[in-house]
């Protein structure tokens, strides 16, 4: 995969929700292409469908119509196992409210994706290696002094840094971040954003939803969702 090669392409995506008897159309023909190495910011007013779009691009939900191709493979006509693999191996996710497992330590949370994907043999034989990788990443996000803390014993920014470490431990091809700074004060939000920029500079492709126009401007490209479509 070379830098600037197209890796994700959405064509004519439609998605509506059914609320009792009422249909809520959200996406009405979204076209979007993302290239390897790109840092893409997705903006739009609250309710414009940014999270809905991220869920479709990240194979967390299915569209009513339209296609999403990852490296040329149509992810919604591929078998379920392919989408499972995408979510477990090729895609990483960071959400506004962290979604850490409260009963696990920082270190265990960060290790989780590797443990989930590991065979029993790897569990037994590779646990030390997995732990070393997690420690390494936690160090990289500045949390080496917090690895035995529980999420409840961390600040918001620290929790998000754990979530970032967890999201990238599988070396995902694409990192999806849905308002990763949305729950943080401005200064902490900037630190988290800087961490994403640093990751992107090492080649990580990132698709980030944000309400913060200043942050969005620092991405390579901004796409705006409006009335169910992408406008540049
Ligand atoms: N499960 C659901 N059932 C019904 N309607 C939904 C559902 N999920 C989202 N919606 C509606 O779809 C629209 C788009 O929601 P979405 O969460 O994608 O917006 P968003 O752009 O991410 O908003 P925000 O900036 O507030 O996070 C909203 O009007 C929302 O109320
Ligand atoms: Mg949202």
Tab-separated table of C-alpha atoms and ligand atoms in Angstrom:
chain	number	residue	atom	x	y	z
A	1	UNK	CA	0.000	0.000	0.000
A	2	UNK	CA	1.490	3.294	-1.108
A	3	UNK	CA	0.767	6.654	0.355
A	4	UNK	CA	-2.100	8.381	-1.490
A	5	UNK	CA	-3.562	5.133	-2.864
A	6	UNK	CA	-7.322	5.035	-2.428
A	7	UNK	CA	-8.160	2.612	0.397
A	8	UNK	CA	-11.764	3.347	1.279
A	9	UNK	CA	-14.463	4.375	-1.118
A	10	UNK	CA	-18.101	4.997	-0.303
A	11	UNK	CA	-20.575	5.425	-3.156
A	12	UNK	CA	-24.159	6.625	-2.886
A	13	UNK	CA	-24.603	5.646	0.765
A	14	UNK	CA	-28.129	5.863	2.105
A	15	UNK	CA	-29.195	5.254	5.665
A	16	UNK	CA	-32.458	5.903	7.446
A	17	UNK	CA	-33.610	4.981	10.914
A	18	UNK	CA	-37.068	3.793	11.783
A	19	UNK	CA	-38.479	5.453	14.888
A	20	UNK	CA	-41.894	3.930	15.670
A	21	UNK	CA	-43.873	4.682	12.484
A	22	UNK	CA	-41.606	7.509	11.384
A	23	UNK	CA	-38.703	7.145	8.987
A	24	UNK	CA	-35.710	9.335	9.735
A	25	UNK	CA	-33.598	9.655	6.590
A	26	UNK	CA	-30.030	10.540	7.598
A	27	UNK	CA	-27.688	9.796	4.708
A	28	UNK	CA	-29.089	10.468	1.241
A	29	UNK	CA	-26.329	9.580	-1.180
A	30	UNK	CA	-22.925	10.066	0.404
A	31	UNK	CA	-19.876	9.695	-1.841
A	32	UNK	CA	-16.488	9.715	-0.185
A	33	UNK	CA	-13.022	8.456	-0.984
A	34	UNK	CA	-10.166	8.204	1.513
A	35	UNK	CA	-6.522	7.740	0.604
A	36	UNK	CA	-3.772	5.947	2.468
A	37	UNK	CA	-1.939	8.277	4.830
A	38	UNK	CA	-4.695	10.855	4.772
A	39	UNK	CA	-5.995	12.718	7.829
A	40	UNK	CA	-9.610	13.455	7.020
A	41	UNK	CA	-11.879	15.594	9.175
A	42	UNK	CA	-15.645	15.107	8.959
A	43	UNK	CA	-17.721	18.048	10.159
A	44	UNK	CA	-21.399	18.985	10.178
A	45	UNK	CA	-24.051	20.160	12.608
A	46	UNK	CA	-25.292	17.880	15.370
A	47	UNK	CA	-27.635	15.303	13.887
A	48	UNK	CA	-26.252	15.629	10.352
A	49	UNK	CA	-25.228	11.962	10.348
A	50	UNK	CA	-21.484	12.058	11.092
A	51	UNK	CA	-21.581	9.129	13.535
A	52	UNK	CA	-23.935	7.242	11.244
A	53	UNK	CA	-21.442	7.669	8.405
A	54	UNK	CA	-18.505	6.575	10.576
A	55	UNK	CA	-20.405	3.455	11.611
A	56	UNK	CA	-21.004	2.541	7.967
A	57	UNK	CA	-17.428	3.267	6.880
A	58	UNK	CA	-16.118	1.257	9.833
A	59	UNK	CA	-18.417	-1.714	9.145
A	60	UNK	CA	-20.180	-1.263	12.487
A	61	UNK	CA	-23.552	-0.856	10.757
A	62	UNK	CA	-25.004	-1.560	7.299
A	63	UNK	CA	-26.394	0.935	4.771
A	64	UNK	CA	-29.844	0.739	3.172
A	65	UNK	CA	-28.264	1.401	-0.191
A	66	UNK	CA	-24.823	2.115	-1.609
A	67	UNK	CA	-21.414	0.530	-1.275
A	68	UNK	CA	-18.252	0.848	0.777
A	69	UNK	CA	-15.118	-0.687	-0.709
A	70	UNK	CA	-11.993	-1.289	1.355
A	71	UNK	CA	-8.969	-1.956	-0.834
A	72	UNK	CA	-11.372	-2.693	-3.653
A	73	UNK	CA	-13.476	-5.212	-1.697
A	74	UNK	CA	-17.160	-4.394	-1.239
A	75	UNK	CA	-17.434	-4.821	2.519
A	76	UNK	CA	-21.198	-5.285	2.678
A	77	UNK	CA	-21.456	-8.058	0.086
A	78	UNK	CA	-18.448	-9.848	1.616
A	79	UNK	CA	-19.112	-12.541	4.265
A	80	UNK	CA	-19.711	-11.535	7.900
A	81	UNK	CA	-16.332	-12.979	8.836
A	82	UNK	CA	-14.652	-10.459	6.535
A	83	UNK	CA	-16.338	-7.574	8.363
A	84	UNK	CA	-15.410	-9.130	11.717
A	85	UNK	CA	-11.804	-9.251	10.549
A	86	UNK	CA	-11.943	-5.650	9.386
A	87	UNK	CA	-13.223	-4.481	12.758
A	88	UNK	CA	-10.762	-6.604	14.696
A	89	UNK	CA	-7.654	-6.124	12.600
A	90	UNK	CA	-7.826	-3.441	9.935
A	91	UNK	CA	-9.866	-0.758	11.670
A	92	UNK	CA	-9.315	0.954	15.000
A	93	UNK	CA	-11.961	3.002	16.782
A	94	UNK	CA	-11.830	5.880	19.241
A	95	UNK	CA	-15.114	7.266	20.568
A	96	UNK	CA	-16.114	10.398	22.452
A	97	UNK	CA	-16.859	8.501	25.663
A	98	UNK	CA	-13.818	6.184	25.579
A	99	UNK	CA	-15.712	2.893	26.048
A	100	UNK	CA	-13.005	1.364	28.218
A	101	UNK	CA	-13.807	-1.773	30.197
A	102	UNK	CA	-14.170	-0.486	33.770
A	103	UNK	CA	-13.017	-3.623	35.561
A	104	UNK	CA	-9.772	-3.894	33.576
A	105	UNK	CA	-6.599	-1.935	34.210
A	106	UNK	CA	-5.133	0.517	31.722
A	107	UNK	CA	-2.662	-2.149	30.609
A	108	UNK	CA	-5.362	-4.807	30.195
A	109	UNK	CA	-7.617	-2.429	28.276
A	110	UNK	CA	-4.805	-1.618	25.865
A	111	UNK	CA	-3.972	-5.318	25.389
A	112	UNK	CA	-7.573	-6.363	24.808
A	113	UNK	CA	-7.697	-6.293	20.962
A	114	UNK	CA	-4.602	-8.477	20.703
A	115	UNK	CA	-5.959	-10.918	23.260
A	116	UNK	CA	-9.314	-11.077	21.500
A	117	UNK	CA	-7.632	-11.870	18.197
A	118	UNK	CA	-5.176	-14.375	19.672
A	119	UNK	CA	-5.425	-18.129	19.560
A	120	UNK	CA	-5.089	-20.053	22.835
A	121	UNK	CA	-1.555	-20.955	21.832
A	122	UNK	CA	-0.733	-17.284	21.371
A	123	UNK	CA	-2.445	-16.467	24.677
A	124	UNK	CA	-0.192	-18.899	26.448
A	125	UNK	CA	2.969	-18.357	24.439
A	126	UNK	CA	2.733	-14.711	23.508
A	127	UNK	CA	1.217	-13.024	26.544
A	128	UNK	CA	4.521	-11.410	27.460
A	129	UNK	CA	5.023	-10.096	23.963
A	130	UNK	CA	1.481	-8.708	23.888
A	131	UNK	CA	2.036	-7.015	27.231
A	132	UNK	CA	5.301	-5.524	26.015
A	133	UNK	CA	3.556	-4.052	22.982
A	134	UNK	CA	0.829	-2.548	25.159
A	135	UNK	CA	3.373	-1.081	27.576
A	136	UNK	CA	5.235	0.392	24.662
A	137	UNK	CA	2.169	2.105	23.271
A	138	UNK	CA	1.063	3.342	26.684
A	139	UNK	CA	4.510	4.847	27.034
A	140	UNK	CA	4.084	6.506	23.666
A	141	UNK	CA	0.857	8.166	24.795
A	142	UNK	CA	2.485	9.224	28.061
A	143	UNK	CA	0.748	6.795	30.403
A	144	UNK	CA	3.610	4.627	31.602
A	145	UNK	CA	2.941	5.759	35.188
A	146	UNK	CA	-0.747	4.771	35.082
A	147	UNK	CA	-0.760	1.252	33.686
A	148	UNK	CA	-2.233	-0.420	36.779
A	149	UNK	CA	-4.935	2.191	37.281
A	150	UNK	CA	-8.562	1.437	36.522
A	151	UNK	CA	-10.360	3.737	34.049
A	152	UNK	CA	-12.347	5.314	36.911
A	153	UNK	CA	-9.040	6.429	38.442
A	154	UNK	CA	-8.031	8.400	35.335
A	155	UNK	CA	-8.795	11.854	33.975
A	156	UNK	CA	-10.764	12.197	30.747
A	157	UNK	CA	-7.657	12.915	28.682
A	158	UNK	CA	-5.879	9.920	30.169
A	159	UNK	CA	-8.845	7.684	29.406
A	160	UNK	CA	-8.830	8.846	25.822
A	161	UNK	CA	-5.115	8.127	25.557
A	162	UNK	CA	-5.796	4.560	26.719
A	163	UNK	CA	-8.509	4.347	24.068
A	164	UNK	CA	-6.025	5.522	21.439
A	165	UNK	CA	-3.437	2.959	22.543
A	166	UNK	CA	-6.112	0.244	22.408
A	167	UNK	CA	-7.254	1.414	18.967
A	168	UNK	CA	-3.800	1.297	17.417
A	169	UNK	CA	-2.327	-1.801	19.070
A	170	UNK	CA	-3.416	-3.937	16.120
A	171	UNK	CA	-1.729	-1.485	13.739
A	172	UNK	CA	-5.007	-0.713	11.984
A	173	UNK	CA	-5.011	0.445	8.385
A	174	UNK	CA	-7.600	3.084	9.278
A	175	UNK	CA	-8.181	4.774	12.613
A	176	UNK	CA	-11.724	6.087	13.046
A	177	UNK	CA	-12.165	8.737	15.712
A	178	UNK	CA	-15.667	10.048	16.436
A	179	UNK	CA	-15.304	13.312	18.348
A	180	UNK	CA	-12.258	12.086	20.268
A	181	UNK	CA	-11.914	15.488	21.927
A	182	UNK	CA	-15.642	16.133	22.354
A	183	UNK	CA	-15.692	15.331	26.048
A	184	UNK	CA	-12.458	17.106	26.973
A	185	UNK	CA	-11.505	20.658	27.874
A	186	UNK	CA	-9.805	22.647	25.118
A	187	UNK	CA	-6.257	22.121	26.331
A	188	UNK	CA	-6.619	18.369	26.870
A	189	UNK	CA	-8.454	18.111	23.574
A	190	UNK	CA	-5.498	19.719	21.823
A	191	UNK	CA	-3.129	17.212	23.425
A	192	UNK	CA	-5.220	14.316	22.191
A	193	UNK	CA	-5.407	15.883	18.758
A	194	UNK	CA	-1.628	16.374	18.719
A	195	UNK	CA	-1.289	12.687	19.480
A	196	UNK	CA	-3.427	11.881	16.442
A	197	UNK	CA	-1.347	14.237	14.281
A	198	UNK	CA	1.805	12.489	15.466
A	199	UNK	CA	0.313	9.127	14.574
A	200	UNK	CA	-0.678	10.410	11.167
A	201	UNK	CA	2.874	11.614	10.592
A	202	UNK	CA	4.028	8.026	11.036
A	203	UNK	CA	1.650	7.024	8.228
A	204	UNK	CA	-1.567	6.253	10.104
A	205	UNK	CA	-4.668	6.984	8.027
A	206	UNK	CA	-7.213	8.781	10.204
A	207	UNK	CA	-10.851	9.698	9.731
A	208	UNK	CA	-11.951	12.015	12.503
A	209	UNK	CA	-15.309	13.581	13.290
A	210	UNK	CA	-15.049	16.870	15.123
A	211	UNK	CA	-17.054	19.918	16.111
A	212	UNK	CA	-13.874	21.916	16.559
A	213	UNK	CA	-13.254	23.931	13.386
A	214	UNK	CA	-9.729	24.860	14.448
A	215	UNK	CA	-8.817	21.185	14.738
A	216	UNK	CA	-10.568	20.313	11.486
A	217	UNK	CA	-8.537	22.956	9.664
A	218	UNK	CA	-5.346	21.175	10.660
A	219	UNK	CA	-6.427	17.971	8.907
A	220	UNK	CA	-5.434	17.359	5.285
A	221	UNK	CA	-8.985	17.642	4.090
A	222	UNK	CA	-12.378	18.548	5.504
A	223	UNK	CA	-15.655	17.068	4.348
A	224	UNK	CA	-18.905	18.537	5.543
A	225	UNK	CA	-22.123	16.577	5.901
A	226	UNK	CA	-25.174	18.592	5.022
A	227	UNK	CA	-28.686	17.425	4.261
A	228	UNK	CA	-27.561	13.815	4.019
A	229	UNK	CA	-24.754	14.414	1.562
A	230	UNK	CA	-21.111	15.356	1.543
A	231	UNK	CA	-20.313	18.874	0.511
A	232	UNK	CA	-16.711	19.961	0.370
B	1	LIG	N1	-30.827	4.385	16.356
B	1	LIG	C1	-31.442	5.468	15.911
B	1	LIG	N2	-32.791	5.496	15.765
B	1	LIG	C2	-33.425	6.587	15.293
B	1	LIG	N3	-32.793	7.725	14.921
B	1	LIG	C3	-31.460	7.761	15.051
B	1	LIG	C4	-30.703	6.655	15.559
B	1	LIG	N4	-29.393	6.998	15.561
B	1	LIG	C5	-29.333	8.250	15.097
B	1	LIG	N5	-30.572	8.718	14.784
B	1	LIG	C6	-30.880	10.035	14.240
B	1	LIG	O1	-30.105	10.194	13.063
B	1	LIG	C7	-29.603	11.514	12.953
B	1	LIG	C8	-28.082	11.466	12.779
B	1	LIG	O2	-27.492	10.948	13.942
B	1	LIG	P1	-25.917	10.923	14.127
B	1	LIG	O3	-25.672	10.357	15.470
B	1	LIG	O4	-25.316	10.220	12.966
B	1	LIG	O5	-25.575	12.470	14.059
B	1	LIG	P2	-24.194	13.237	14.358
B	1	LIG	O6	-23.926	14.089	13.186
B	1	LIG	O7	-23.161	12.256	14.756
B	1	LIG	O8	-24.597	14.149	15.600
B	1	LIG	P3	-23.691	14.640	16.850
B	1	LIG	O9	-22.809	15.722	16.297
B	1	LIG	O10	-24.683	15.179	17.811
B	1	LIG	O11	-22.942	13.459	17.371
B	1	LIG	C9	-30.043	12.234	14.202
B	1	LIG	O12	-31.140	13.047	13.884
B	1	LIG	C10	-30.450	11.147	15.158
B	1	LIG	O13	-31.482	11.543	15.985
B	2	LIG	MG1	-22.078	11.877	16.516
